[in-house]
mmCIF file of C-alpha atoms in Angstrom:
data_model
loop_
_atom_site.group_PDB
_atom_site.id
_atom_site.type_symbol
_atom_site.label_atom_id
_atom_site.label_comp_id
_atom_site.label_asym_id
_atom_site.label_seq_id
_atom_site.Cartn_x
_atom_site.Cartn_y
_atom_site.Cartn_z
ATOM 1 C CA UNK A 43 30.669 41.579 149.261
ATOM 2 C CA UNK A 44 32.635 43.985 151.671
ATOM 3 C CA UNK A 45 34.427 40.720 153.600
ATOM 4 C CA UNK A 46 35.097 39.656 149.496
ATOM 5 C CA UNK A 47 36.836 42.714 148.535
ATOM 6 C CA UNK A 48 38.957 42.648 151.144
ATOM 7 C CA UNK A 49 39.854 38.716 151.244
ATOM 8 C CA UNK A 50 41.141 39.775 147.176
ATOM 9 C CA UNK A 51 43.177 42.710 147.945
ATOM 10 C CA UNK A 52 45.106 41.203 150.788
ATOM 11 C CA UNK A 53 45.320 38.465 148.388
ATOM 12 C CA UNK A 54 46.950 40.674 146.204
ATOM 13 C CA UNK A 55 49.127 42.225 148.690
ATOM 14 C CA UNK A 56 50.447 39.110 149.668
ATOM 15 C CA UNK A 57 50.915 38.246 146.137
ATOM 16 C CA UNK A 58 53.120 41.572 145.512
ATOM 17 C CA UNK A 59 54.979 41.032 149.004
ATOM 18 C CA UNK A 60 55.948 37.534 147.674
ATOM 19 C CA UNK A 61 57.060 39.348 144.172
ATOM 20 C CA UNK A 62 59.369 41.838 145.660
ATOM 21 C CA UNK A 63 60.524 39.140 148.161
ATOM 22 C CA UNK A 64 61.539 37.212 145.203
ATOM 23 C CA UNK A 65 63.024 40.143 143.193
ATOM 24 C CA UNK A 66 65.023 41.088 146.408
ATOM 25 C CA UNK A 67 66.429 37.700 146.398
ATOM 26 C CA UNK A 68 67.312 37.566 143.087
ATOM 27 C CA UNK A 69 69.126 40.983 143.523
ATOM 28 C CA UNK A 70 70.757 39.528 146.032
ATOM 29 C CA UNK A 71 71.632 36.595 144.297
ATOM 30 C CA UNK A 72 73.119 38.652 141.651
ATOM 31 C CA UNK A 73 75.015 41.061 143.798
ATOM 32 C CA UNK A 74 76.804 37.898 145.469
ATOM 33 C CA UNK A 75 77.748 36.605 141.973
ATOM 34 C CA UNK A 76 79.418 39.271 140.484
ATOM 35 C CA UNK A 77 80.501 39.653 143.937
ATOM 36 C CA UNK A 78 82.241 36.340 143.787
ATOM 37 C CA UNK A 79 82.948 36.735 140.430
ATOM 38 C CA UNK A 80 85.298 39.976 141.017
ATOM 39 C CA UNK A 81 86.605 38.037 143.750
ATOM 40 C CA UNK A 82 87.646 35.293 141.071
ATOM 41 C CA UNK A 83 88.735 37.617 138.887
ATOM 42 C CA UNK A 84 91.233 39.504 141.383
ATOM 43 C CA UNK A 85 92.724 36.721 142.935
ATOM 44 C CA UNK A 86 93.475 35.275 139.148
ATOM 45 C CA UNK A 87 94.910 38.947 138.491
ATOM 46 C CA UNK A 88 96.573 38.894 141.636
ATOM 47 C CA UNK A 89 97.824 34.841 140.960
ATOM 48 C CA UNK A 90 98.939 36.067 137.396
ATOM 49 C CA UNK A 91 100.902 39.010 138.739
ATOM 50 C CA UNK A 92 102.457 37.043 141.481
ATOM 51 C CA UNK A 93 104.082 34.336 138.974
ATOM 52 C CA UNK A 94 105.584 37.292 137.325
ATOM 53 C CA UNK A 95 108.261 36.660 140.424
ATOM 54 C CA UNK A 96 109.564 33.358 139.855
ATOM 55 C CA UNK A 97 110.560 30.778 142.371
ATOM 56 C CA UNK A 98 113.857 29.479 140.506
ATOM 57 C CA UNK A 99 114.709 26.189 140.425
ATOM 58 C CA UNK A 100 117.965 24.087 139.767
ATOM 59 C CA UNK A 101 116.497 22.017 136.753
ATOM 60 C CA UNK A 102 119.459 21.782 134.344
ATOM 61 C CA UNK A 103 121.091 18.797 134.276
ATOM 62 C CA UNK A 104 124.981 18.929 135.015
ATOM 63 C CA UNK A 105 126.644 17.936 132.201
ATOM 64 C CA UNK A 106 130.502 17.262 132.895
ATOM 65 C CA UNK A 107 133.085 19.876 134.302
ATOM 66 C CA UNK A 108 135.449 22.709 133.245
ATOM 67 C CA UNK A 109 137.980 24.445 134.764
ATOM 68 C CA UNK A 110 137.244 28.156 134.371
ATOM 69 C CA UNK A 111 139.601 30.605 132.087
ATOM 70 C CA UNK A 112 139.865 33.614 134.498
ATOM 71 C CA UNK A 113 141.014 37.160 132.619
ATOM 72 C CA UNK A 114 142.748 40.473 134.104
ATOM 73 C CA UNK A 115 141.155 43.714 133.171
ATOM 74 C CA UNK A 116 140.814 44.841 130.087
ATOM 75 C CA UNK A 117 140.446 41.644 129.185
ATOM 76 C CA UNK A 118 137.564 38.608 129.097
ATOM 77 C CA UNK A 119 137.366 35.049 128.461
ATOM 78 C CA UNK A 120 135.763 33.885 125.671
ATOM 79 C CA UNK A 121 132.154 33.670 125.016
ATOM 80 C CA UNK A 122 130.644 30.259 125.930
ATOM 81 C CA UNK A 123 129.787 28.214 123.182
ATOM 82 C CA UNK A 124 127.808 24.947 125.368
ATOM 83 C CA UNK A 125 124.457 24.485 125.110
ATOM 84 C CA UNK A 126 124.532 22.613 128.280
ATOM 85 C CA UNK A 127 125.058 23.457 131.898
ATOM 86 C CA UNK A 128 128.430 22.187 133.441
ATOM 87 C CA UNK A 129 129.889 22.159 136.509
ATOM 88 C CA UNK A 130 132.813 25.047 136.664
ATOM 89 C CA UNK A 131 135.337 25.412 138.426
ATOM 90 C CA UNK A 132 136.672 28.445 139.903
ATOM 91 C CA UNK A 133 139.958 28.644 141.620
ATOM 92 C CA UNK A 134 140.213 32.006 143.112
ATOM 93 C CA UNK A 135 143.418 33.227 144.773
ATOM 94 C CA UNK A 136 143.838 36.159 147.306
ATOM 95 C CA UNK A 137 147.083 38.229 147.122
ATOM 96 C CA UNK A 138 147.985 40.911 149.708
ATOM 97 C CA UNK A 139 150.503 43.074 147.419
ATOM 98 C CA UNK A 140 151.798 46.449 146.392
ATOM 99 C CA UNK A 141 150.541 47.323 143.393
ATOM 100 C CA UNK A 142 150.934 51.222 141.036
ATOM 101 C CA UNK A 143 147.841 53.127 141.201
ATOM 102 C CA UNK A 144 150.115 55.965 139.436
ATOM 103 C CA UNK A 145 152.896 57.542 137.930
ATOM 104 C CA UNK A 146 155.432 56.887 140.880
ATOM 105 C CA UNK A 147 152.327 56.227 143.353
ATOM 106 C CA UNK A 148 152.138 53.024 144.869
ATOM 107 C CA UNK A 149 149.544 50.797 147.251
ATOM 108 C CA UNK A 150 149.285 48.386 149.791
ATOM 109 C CA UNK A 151 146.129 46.261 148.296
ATOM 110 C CA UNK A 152 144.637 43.078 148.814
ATOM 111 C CA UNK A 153 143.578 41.625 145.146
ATOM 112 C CA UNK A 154 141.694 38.907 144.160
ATOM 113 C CA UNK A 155 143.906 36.850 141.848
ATOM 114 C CA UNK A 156 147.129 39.656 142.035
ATOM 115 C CA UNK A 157 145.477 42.384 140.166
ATOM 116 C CA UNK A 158 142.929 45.328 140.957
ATOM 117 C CA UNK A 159 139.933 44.695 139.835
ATOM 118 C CA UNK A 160 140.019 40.891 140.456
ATOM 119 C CA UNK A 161 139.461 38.553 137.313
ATOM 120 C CA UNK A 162 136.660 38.579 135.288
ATOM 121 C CA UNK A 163 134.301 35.019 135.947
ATOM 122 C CA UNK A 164 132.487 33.873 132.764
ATOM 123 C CA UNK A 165 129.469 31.262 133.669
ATOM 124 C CA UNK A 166 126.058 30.086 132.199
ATOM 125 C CA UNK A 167 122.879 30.325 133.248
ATOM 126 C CA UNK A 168 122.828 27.238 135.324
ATOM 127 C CA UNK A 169 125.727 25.614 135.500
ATOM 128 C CA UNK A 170 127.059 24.556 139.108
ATOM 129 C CA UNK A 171 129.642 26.971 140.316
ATOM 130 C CA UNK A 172 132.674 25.387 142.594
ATOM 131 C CA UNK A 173 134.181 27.760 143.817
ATOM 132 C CA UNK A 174 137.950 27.709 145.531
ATOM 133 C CA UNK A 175 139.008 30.682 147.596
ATOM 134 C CA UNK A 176 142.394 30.564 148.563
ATOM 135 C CA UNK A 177 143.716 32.867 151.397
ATOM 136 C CA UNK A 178 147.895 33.257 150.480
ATOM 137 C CA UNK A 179 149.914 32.108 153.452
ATOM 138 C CA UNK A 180 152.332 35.042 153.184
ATOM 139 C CA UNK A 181 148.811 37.495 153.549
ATOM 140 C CA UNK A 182 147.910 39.151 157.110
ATOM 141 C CA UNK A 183 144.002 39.601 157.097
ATOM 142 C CA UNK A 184 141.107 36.494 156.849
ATOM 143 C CA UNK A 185 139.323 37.330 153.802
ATOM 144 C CA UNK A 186 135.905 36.000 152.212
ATOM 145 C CA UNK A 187 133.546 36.849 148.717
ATOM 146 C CA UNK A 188 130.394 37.728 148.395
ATOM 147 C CA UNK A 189 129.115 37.060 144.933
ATOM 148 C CA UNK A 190 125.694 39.694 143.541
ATOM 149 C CA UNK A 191 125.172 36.720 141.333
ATOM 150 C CA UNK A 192 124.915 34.389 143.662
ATOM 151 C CA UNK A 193 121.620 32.950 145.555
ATOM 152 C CA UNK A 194 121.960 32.281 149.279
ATOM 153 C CA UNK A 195 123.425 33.503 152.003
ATOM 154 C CA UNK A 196 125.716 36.201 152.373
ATOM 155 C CA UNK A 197 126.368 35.882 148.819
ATOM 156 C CA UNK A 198 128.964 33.209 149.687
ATOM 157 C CA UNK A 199 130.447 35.348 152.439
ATOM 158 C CA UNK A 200 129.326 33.451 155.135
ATOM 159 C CA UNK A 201 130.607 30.096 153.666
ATOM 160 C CA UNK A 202 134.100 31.525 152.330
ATOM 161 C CA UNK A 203 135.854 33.607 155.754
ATOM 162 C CA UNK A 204 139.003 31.694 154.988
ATOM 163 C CA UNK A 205 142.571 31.981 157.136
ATOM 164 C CA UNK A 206 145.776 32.851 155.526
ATOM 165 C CA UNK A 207 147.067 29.964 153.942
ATOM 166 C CA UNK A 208 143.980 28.128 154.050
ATOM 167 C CA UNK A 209 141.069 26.893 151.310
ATOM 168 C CA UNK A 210 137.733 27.607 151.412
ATOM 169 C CA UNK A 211 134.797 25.584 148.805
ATOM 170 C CA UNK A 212 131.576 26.632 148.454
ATOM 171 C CA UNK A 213 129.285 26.058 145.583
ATOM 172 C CA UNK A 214 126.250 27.344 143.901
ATOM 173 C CA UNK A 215 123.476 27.635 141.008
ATOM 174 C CA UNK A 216 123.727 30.450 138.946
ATOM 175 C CA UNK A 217 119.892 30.933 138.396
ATOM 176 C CA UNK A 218 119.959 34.561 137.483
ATOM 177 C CA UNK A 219 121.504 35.816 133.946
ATOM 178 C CA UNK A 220 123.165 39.426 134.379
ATOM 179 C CA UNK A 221 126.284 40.889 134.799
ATOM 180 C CA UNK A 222 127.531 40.720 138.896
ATOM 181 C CA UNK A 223 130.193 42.381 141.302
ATOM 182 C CA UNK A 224 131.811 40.404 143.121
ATOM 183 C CA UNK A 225 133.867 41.463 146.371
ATOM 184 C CA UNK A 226 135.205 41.009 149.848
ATOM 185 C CA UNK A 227 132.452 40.853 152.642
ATOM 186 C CA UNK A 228 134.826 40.489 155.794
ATOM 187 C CA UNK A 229 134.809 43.125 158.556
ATOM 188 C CA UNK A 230 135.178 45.680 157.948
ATOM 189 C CA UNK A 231 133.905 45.595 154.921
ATOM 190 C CA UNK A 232 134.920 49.173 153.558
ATOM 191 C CA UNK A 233 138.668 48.924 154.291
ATOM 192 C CA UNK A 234 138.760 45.426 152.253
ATOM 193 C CA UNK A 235 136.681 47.363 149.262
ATOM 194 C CA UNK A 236 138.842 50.257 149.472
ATOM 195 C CA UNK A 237 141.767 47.870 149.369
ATOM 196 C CA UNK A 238 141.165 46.459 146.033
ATOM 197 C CA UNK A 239 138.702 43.717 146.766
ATOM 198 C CA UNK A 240 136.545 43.600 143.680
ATOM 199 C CA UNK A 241 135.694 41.955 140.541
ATOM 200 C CA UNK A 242 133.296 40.721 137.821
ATOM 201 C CA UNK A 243 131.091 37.405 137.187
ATOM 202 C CA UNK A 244 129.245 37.711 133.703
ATOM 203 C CA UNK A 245 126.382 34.454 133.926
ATOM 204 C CA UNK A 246 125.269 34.197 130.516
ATOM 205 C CA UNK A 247 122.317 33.809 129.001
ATOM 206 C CA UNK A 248 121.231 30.385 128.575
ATOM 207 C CA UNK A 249 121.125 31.063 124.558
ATOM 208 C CA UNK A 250 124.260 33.415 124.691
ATOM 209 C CA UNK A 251 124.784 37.059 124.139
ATOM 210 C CA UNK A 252 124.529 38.672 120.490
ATOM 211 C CA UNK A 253 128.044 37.923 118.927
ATOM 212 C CA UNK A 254 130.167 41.640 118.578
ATOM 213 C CA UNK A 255 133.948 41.774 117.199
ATOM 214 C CA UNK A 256 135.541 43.321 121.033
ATOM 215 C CA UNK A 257 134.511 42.605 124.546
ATOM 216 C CA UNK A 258 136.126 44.586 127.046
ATOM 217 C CA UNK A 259 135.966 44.651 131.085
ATOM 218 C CA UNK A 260 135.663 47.788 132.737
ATOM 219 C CA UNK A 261 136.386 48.669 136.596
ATOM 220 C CA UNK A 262 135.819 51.667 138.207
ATOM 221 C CA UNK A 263 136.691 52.423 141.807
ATOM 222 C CA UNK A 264 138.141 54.597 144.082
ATOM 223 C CA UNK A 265 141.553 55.014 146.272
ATOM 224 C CA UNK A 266 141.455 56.712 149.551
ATOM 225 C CA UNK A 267 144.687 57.451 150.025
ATOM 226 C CA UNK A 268 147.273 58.833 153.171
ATOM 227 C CA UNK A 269 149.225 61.314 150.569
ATOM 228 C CA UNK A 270 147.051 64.273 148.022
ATOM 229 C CA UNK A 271 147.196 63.255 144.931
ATOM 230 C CA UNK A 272 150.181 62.538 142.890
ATOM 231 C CA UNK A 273 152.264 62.131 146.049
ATOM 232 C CA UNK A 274 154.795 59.576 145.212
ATOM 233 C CA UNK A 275 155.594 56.949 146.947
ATOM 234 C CA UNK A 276 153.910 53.958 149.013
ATOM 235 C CA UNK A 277 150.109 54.991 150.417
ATOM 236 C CA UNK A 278 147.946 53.382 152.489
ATOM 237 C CA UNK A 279 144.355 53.739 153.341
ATOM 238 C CA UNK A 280 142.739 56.688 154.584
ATOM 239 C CA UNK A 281 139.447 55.513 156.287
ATOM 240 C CA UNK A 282 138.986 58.926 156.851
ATOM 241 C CA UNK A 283 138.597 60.202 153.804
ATOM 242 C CA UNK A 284 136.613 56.805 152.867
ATOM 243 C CA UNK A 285 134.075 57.605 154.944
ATOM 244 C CA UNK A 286 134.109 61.494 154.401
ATOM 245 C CA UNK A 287 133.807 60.206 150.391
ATOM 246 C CA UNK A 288 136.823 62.567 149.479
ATOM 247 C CA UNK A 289 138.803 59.918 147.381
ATOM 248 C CA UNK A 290 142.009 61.095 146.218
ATOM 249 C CA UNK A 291 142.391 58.753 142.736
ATOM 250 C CA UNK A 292 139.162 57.729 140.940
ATOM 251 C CA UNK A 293 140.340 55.447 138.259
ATOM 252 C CA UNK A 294 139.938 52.546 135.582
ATOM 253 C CA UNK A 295 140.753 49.280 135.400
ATOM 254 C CA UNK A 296 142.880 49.980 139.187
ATOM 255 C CA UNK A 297 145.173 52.897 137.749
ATOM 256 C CA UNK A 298 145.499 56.332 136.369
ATOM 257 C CA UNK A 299 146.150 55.580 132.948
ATOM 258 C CA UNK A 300 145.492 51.936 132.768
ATOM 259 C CA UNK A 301 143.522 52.416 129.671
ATOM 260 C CA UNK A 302 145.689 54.914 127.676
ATOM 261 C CA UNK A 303 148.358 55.145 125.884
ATOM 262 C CA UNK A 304 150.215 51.982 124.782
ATOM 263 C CA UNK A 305 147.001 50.177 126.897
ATOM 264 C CA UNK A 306 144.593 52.009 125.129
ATOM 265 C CA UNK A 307 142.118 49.637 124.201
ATOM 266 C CA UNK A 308 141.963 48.991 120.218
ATOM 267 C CA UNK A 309 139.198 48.421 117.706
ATOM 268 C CA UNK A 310 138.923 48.738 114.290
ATOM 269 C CA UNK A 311 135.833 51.083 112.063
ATOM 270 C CA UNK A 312 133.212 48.363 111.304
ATOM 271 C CA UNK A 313 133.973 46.507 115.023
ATOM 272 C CA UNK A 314 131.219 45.621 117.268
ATOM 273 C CA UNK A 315 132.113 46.548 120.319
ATOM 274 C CA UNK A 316 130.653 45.266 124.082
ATOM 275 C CA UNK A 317 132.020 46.406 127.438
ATOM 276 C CA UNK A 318 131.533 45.201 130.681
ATOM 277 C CA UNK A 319 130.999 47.808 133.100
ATOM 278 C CA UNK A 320 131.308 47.736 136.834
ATOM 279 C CA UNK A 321 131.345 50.576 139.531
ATOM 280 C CA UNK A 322 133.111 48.702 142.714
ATOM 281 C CA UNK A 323 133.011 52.214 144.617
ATOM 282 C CA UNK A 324 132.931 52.028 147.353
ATOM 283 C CA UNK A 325 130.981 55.212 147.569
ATOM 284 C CA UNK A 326 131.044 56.637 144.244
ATOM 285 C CA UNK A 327 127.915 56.138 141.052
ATOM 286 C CA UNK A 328 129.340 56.458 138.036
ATOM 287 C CA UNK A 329 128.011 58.473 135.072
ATOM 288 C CA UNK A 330 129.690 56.446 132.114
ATOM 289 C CA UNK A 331 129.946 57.867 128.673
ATOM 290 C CA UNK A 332 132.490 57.361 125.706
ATOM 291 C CA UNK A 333 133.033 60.557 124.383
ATOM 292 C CA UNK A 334 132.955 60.316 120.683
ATOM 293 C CA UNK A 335 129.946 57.252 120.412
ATOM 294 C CA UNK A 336 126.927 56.718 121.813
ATOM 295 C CA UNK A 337 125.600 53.525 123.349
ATOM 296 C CA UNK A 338 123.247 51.174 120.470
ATOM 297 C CA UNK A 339 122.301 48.845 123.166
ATOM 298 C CA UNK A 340 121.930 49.240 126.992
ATOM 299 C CA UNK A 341 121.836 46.588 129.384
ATOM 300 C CA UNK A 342 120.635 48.876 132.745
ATOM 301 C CA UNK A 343 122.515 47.511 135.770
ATOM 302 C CA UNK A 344 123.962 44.794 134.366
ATOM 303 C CA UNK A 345 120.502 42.852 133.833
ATOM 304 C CA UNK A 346 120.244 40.361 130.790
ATOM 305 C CA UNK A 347 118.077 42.544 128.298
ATOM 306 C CA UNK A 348 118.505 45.817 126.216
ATOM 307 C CA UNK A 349 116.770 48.645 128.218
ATOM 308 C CA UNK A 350 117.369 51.389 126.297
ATOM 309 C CA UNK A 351 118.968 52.545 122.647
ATOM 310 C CA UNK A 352 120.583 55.405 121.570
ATOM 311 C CA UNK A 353 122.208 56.336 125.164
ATOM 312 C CA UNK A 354 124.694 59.070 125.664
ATOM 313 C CA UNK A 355 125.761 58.850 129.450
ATOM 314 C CA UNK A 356 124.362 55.874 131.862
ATOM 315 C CA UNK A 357 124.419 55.661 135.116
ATOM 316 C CA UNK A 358 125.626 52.936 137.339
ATOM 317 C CA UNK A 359 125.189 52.042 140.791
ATOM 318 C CA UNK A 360 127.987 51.319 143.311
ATOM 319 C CA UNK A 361 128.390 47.723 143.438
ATOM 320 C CA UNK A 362 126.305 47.541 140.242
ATOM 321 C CA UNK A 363 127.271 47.298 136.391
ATOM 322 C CA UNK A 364 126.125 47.932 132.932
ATOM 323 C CA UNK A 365 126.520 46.337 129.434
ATOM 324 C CA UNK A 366 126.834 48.621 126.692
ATOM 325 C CA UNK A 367 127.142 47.850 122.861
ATOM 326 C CA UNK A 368 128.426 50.349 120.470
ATOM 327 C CA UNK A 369 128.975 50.145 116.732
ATOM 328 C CA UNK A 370 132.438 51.870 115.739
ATOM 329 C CA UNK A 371 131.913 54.026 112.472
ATOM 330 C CA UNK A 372 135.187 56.531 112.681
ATOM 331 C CA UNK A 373 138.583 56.019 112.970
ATOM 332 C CA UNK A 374 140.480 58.155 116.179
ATOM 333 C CA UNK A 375 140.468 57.954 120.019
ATOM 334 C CA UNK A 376 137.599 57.245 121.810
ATOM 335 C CA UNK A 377 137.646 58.331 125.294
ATOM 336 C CA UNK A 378 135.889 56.865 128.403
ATOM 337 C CA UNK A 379 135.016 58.531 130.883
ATOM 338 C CA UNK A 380 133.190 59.460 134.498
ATOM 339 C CA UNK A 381 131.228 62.218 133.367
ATOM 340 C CA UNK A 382 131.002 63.574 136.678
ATOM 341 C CA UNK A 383 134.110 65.362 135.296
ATOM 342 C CA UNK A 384 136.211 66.454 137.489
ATOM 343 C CA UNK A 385 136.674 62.598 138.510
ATOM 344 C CA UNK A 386 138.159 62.121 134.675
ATOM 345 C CA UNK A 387 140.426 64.793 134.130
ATOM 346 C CA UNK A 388 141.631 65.497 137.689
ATOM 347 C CA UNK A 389 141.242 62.088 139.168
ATOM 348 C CA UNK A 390 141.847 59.492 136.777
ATOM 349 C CA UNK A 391 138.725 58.402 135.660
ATOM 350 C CA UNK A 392 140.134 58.287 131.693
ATOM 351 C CA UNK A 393 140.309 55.615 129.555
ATOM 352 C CA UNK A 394 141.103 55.611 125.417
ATOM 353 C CA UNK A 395 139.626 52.903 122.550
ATOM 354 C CA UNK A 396 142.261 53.540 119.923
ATOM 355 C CA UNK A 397 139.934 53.001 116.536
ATOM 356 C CA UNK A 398 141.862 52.444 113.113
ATOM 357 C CA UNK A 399 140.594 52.528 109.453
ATOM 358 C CA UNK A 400 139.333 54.688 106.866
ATOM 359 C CA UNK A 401 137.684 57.857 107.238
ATOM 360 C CA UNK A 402 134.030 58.260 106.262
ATOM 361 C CA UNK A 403 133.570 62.193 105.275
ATOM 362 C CA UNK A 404 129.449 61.229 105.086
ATOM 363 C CA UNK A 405 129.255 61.255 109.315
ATOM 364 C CA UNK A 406 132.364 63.067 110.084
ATOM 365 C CA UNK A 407 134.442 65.610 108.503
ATOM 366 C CA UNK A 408 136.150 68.720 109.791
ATOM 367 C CA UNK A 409 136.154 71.599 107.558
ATOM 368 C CA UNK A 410 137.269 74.850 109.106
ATOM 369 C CA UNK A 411 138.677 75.925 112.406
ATOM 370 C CA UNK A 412 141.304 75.186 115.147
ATOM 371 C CA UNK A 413 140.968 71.393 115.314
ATOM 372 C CA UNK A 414 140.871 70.848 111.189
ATOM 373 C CA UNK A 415 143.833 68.401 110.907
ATOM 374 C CA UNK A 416 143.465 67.383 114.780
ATOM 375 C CA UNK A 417 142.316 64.588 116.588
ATOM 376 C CA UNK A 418 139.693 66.464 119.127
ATOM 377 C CA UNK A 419 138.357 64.803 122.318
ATOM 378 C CA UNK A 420 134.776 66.285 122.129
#
């Protein structure tokens, strides 16, 4: 009876020992699955997350070829109208020349296409870009570009370092929407910035930007000149104040002035108004407001889509841009500006957007004071 009760509860031990053996397992079991499971789900998270960066490719078919309308500042070619991707061509000249800067202040720069900034490039997303640089014979300096919009390397640089009064052709995919600096890359690279080396490529949207009434291209940069300011005559570069970041003219569109008076830029109350905004430096960010409006629609450094609404001052990068939209409502002088603001009223970073038409008492009227009867700037 003894040996009996014994044989049953080892029996039963063994029976319990096999039990929690099998629970164990299926614990274990379990704790691999949902092990594997996260595992699953993290490199799917991690798989989704990654394809957020795309791998572009050059799909479009080419579609024919243009020659491409190039513009001098304030001015920009017309919107593109295709639906198709082409293959453009851009014939790009470099000019060594003096150019005015100021009132009775001139400047040995080197231009892209005879004016500072260069000329404004309009592309679309994905069209082929041909691009001819042409280095004047009469010029004393090599000289290359170095697209932001472009994709490989050196921007272009590398494939462009052309001789005076030779041709260089390189070409490329404009993958990326935005709007891009473009500007000389050859050593050393500051003293062909500071020079006047600099312009803008807009690549469009594939379905186009929002139609407006005015487009308007917008340069700031800096001159680091021998003279102080307002010394007359011909200057030259001064790399040392270039690389101290003391510039002596901080300007628009190359010039003190080159946006006022009789060049004022115009618009009329009920325009629609876009400006493309670049900050060439070379050293300088920009802190761009109208004075008088406020920015509707932001495109942040230059990028294809609205960041932000309802912006008073934004901030661009050197060798970066920005799109604003505005809707004019009042008639008078707008007035651009650096808002860093010394740089406008002492330097030259001033620009005007005469506006004409009616008056509309219901968002602005002047009723008592100094200015009643006056055109104020803000």
């Amino acid at each position: 009876m003894i040996l009996l009760t014994s044989l049953n509860r080892s029996a039963s031990l063994h029976r319990a020992a096999r039990a929690l053996a099998a629970a164990m397992t299926l614990v274990a079991l379990g704790l691999v699955a949902a092990s594997l499971s996260s595992c699953g789900r993290d490199a799917a998270a991690s798989e989704a997350a990654r394809a957020t960066v795309p791998i572009h490719q050059a799909n479009d078919p080419i579609e024919g070829q243009e020659v491409a309308v190039l513009t001098d500042a304030p001015n920009v070619p017309p919107p593109i109208t295709r639906r198709h991707a082409t293959k453009v061509i851009v014939n790009l000249d470099v000019i060594e020349k003096v150019v005015q800067i100021a009132d009775s202040v001139t400047y040995s720069a080197w231009t892209f296409g005879g004016s500072v900034p260069g000329k404004f490039i309009r592309v679309r997303e994905g069209d082929l870009v041909e691009l001819h640089l042409h280095n004047a014979a009469a010029n004393s300096m090599p000289h290359n570009i170095d697209l932001h919009a472009v994709t490989g390397p050196g921007g272009g640089a590398g494939s462009s370092l052309t001789l005076a009064g030779h041709e260089s052709v390189f070409s490329f995919r404009a993958l990326n929407p935005g709007l891009f600096i473009y500007h000389c890359a050859t050593s050393p690279v500051p003293m062909h910035m500071a020079n006047g080396m600099y312009g803008m490529i807009l690549v469009e949207p594939r379905d186009g930007l929002p139609k407006v009434d005015r487009e308007y291209y917008v340069m700031q940069s800096e001159f680091y000149t021998t003279g102080k300011h307002g010394d007359h005559g011909l200057q030259q570069l001064d790399m040392d104040k270039g690389i101290d970041e003391k510039p002596t003219y901080v300007v628009f569109d190359g010039a003190v002035g080159a946006l006022t008076g009789d060049k004022a830029l115009q618009a009329k109350v009920g325009d629609r108004v876009r400006l493309f905004v670049g900050d060439a430096g070379p050293n300088l960010t920009s802190s761009f407001h109208v004075i008088g409006e406020i920015f509707d629609n932001v495109y942040s450094e230059g990028g294809s889509d609205v960041t932000q609404h309802n912006v008073q001052t934004t901030l661009i990068p050197a060798g970066g841009s920005a799109i604003v939209e505005f809707g004019v409502e009042q008639p008078g002088d707008l007035v651009l500006v650096d808002h860093s603001i010394f740089r406008a009223f002492n330097q030259g970073a001033l620009g005007m957007i005469h506006v004409t038409g009616p008056d509309n008492a219901k968002i602005f009227a002047a009723i008592k004071g100094l200015g009643v009867g006056a055109k104020s700037a803000e």
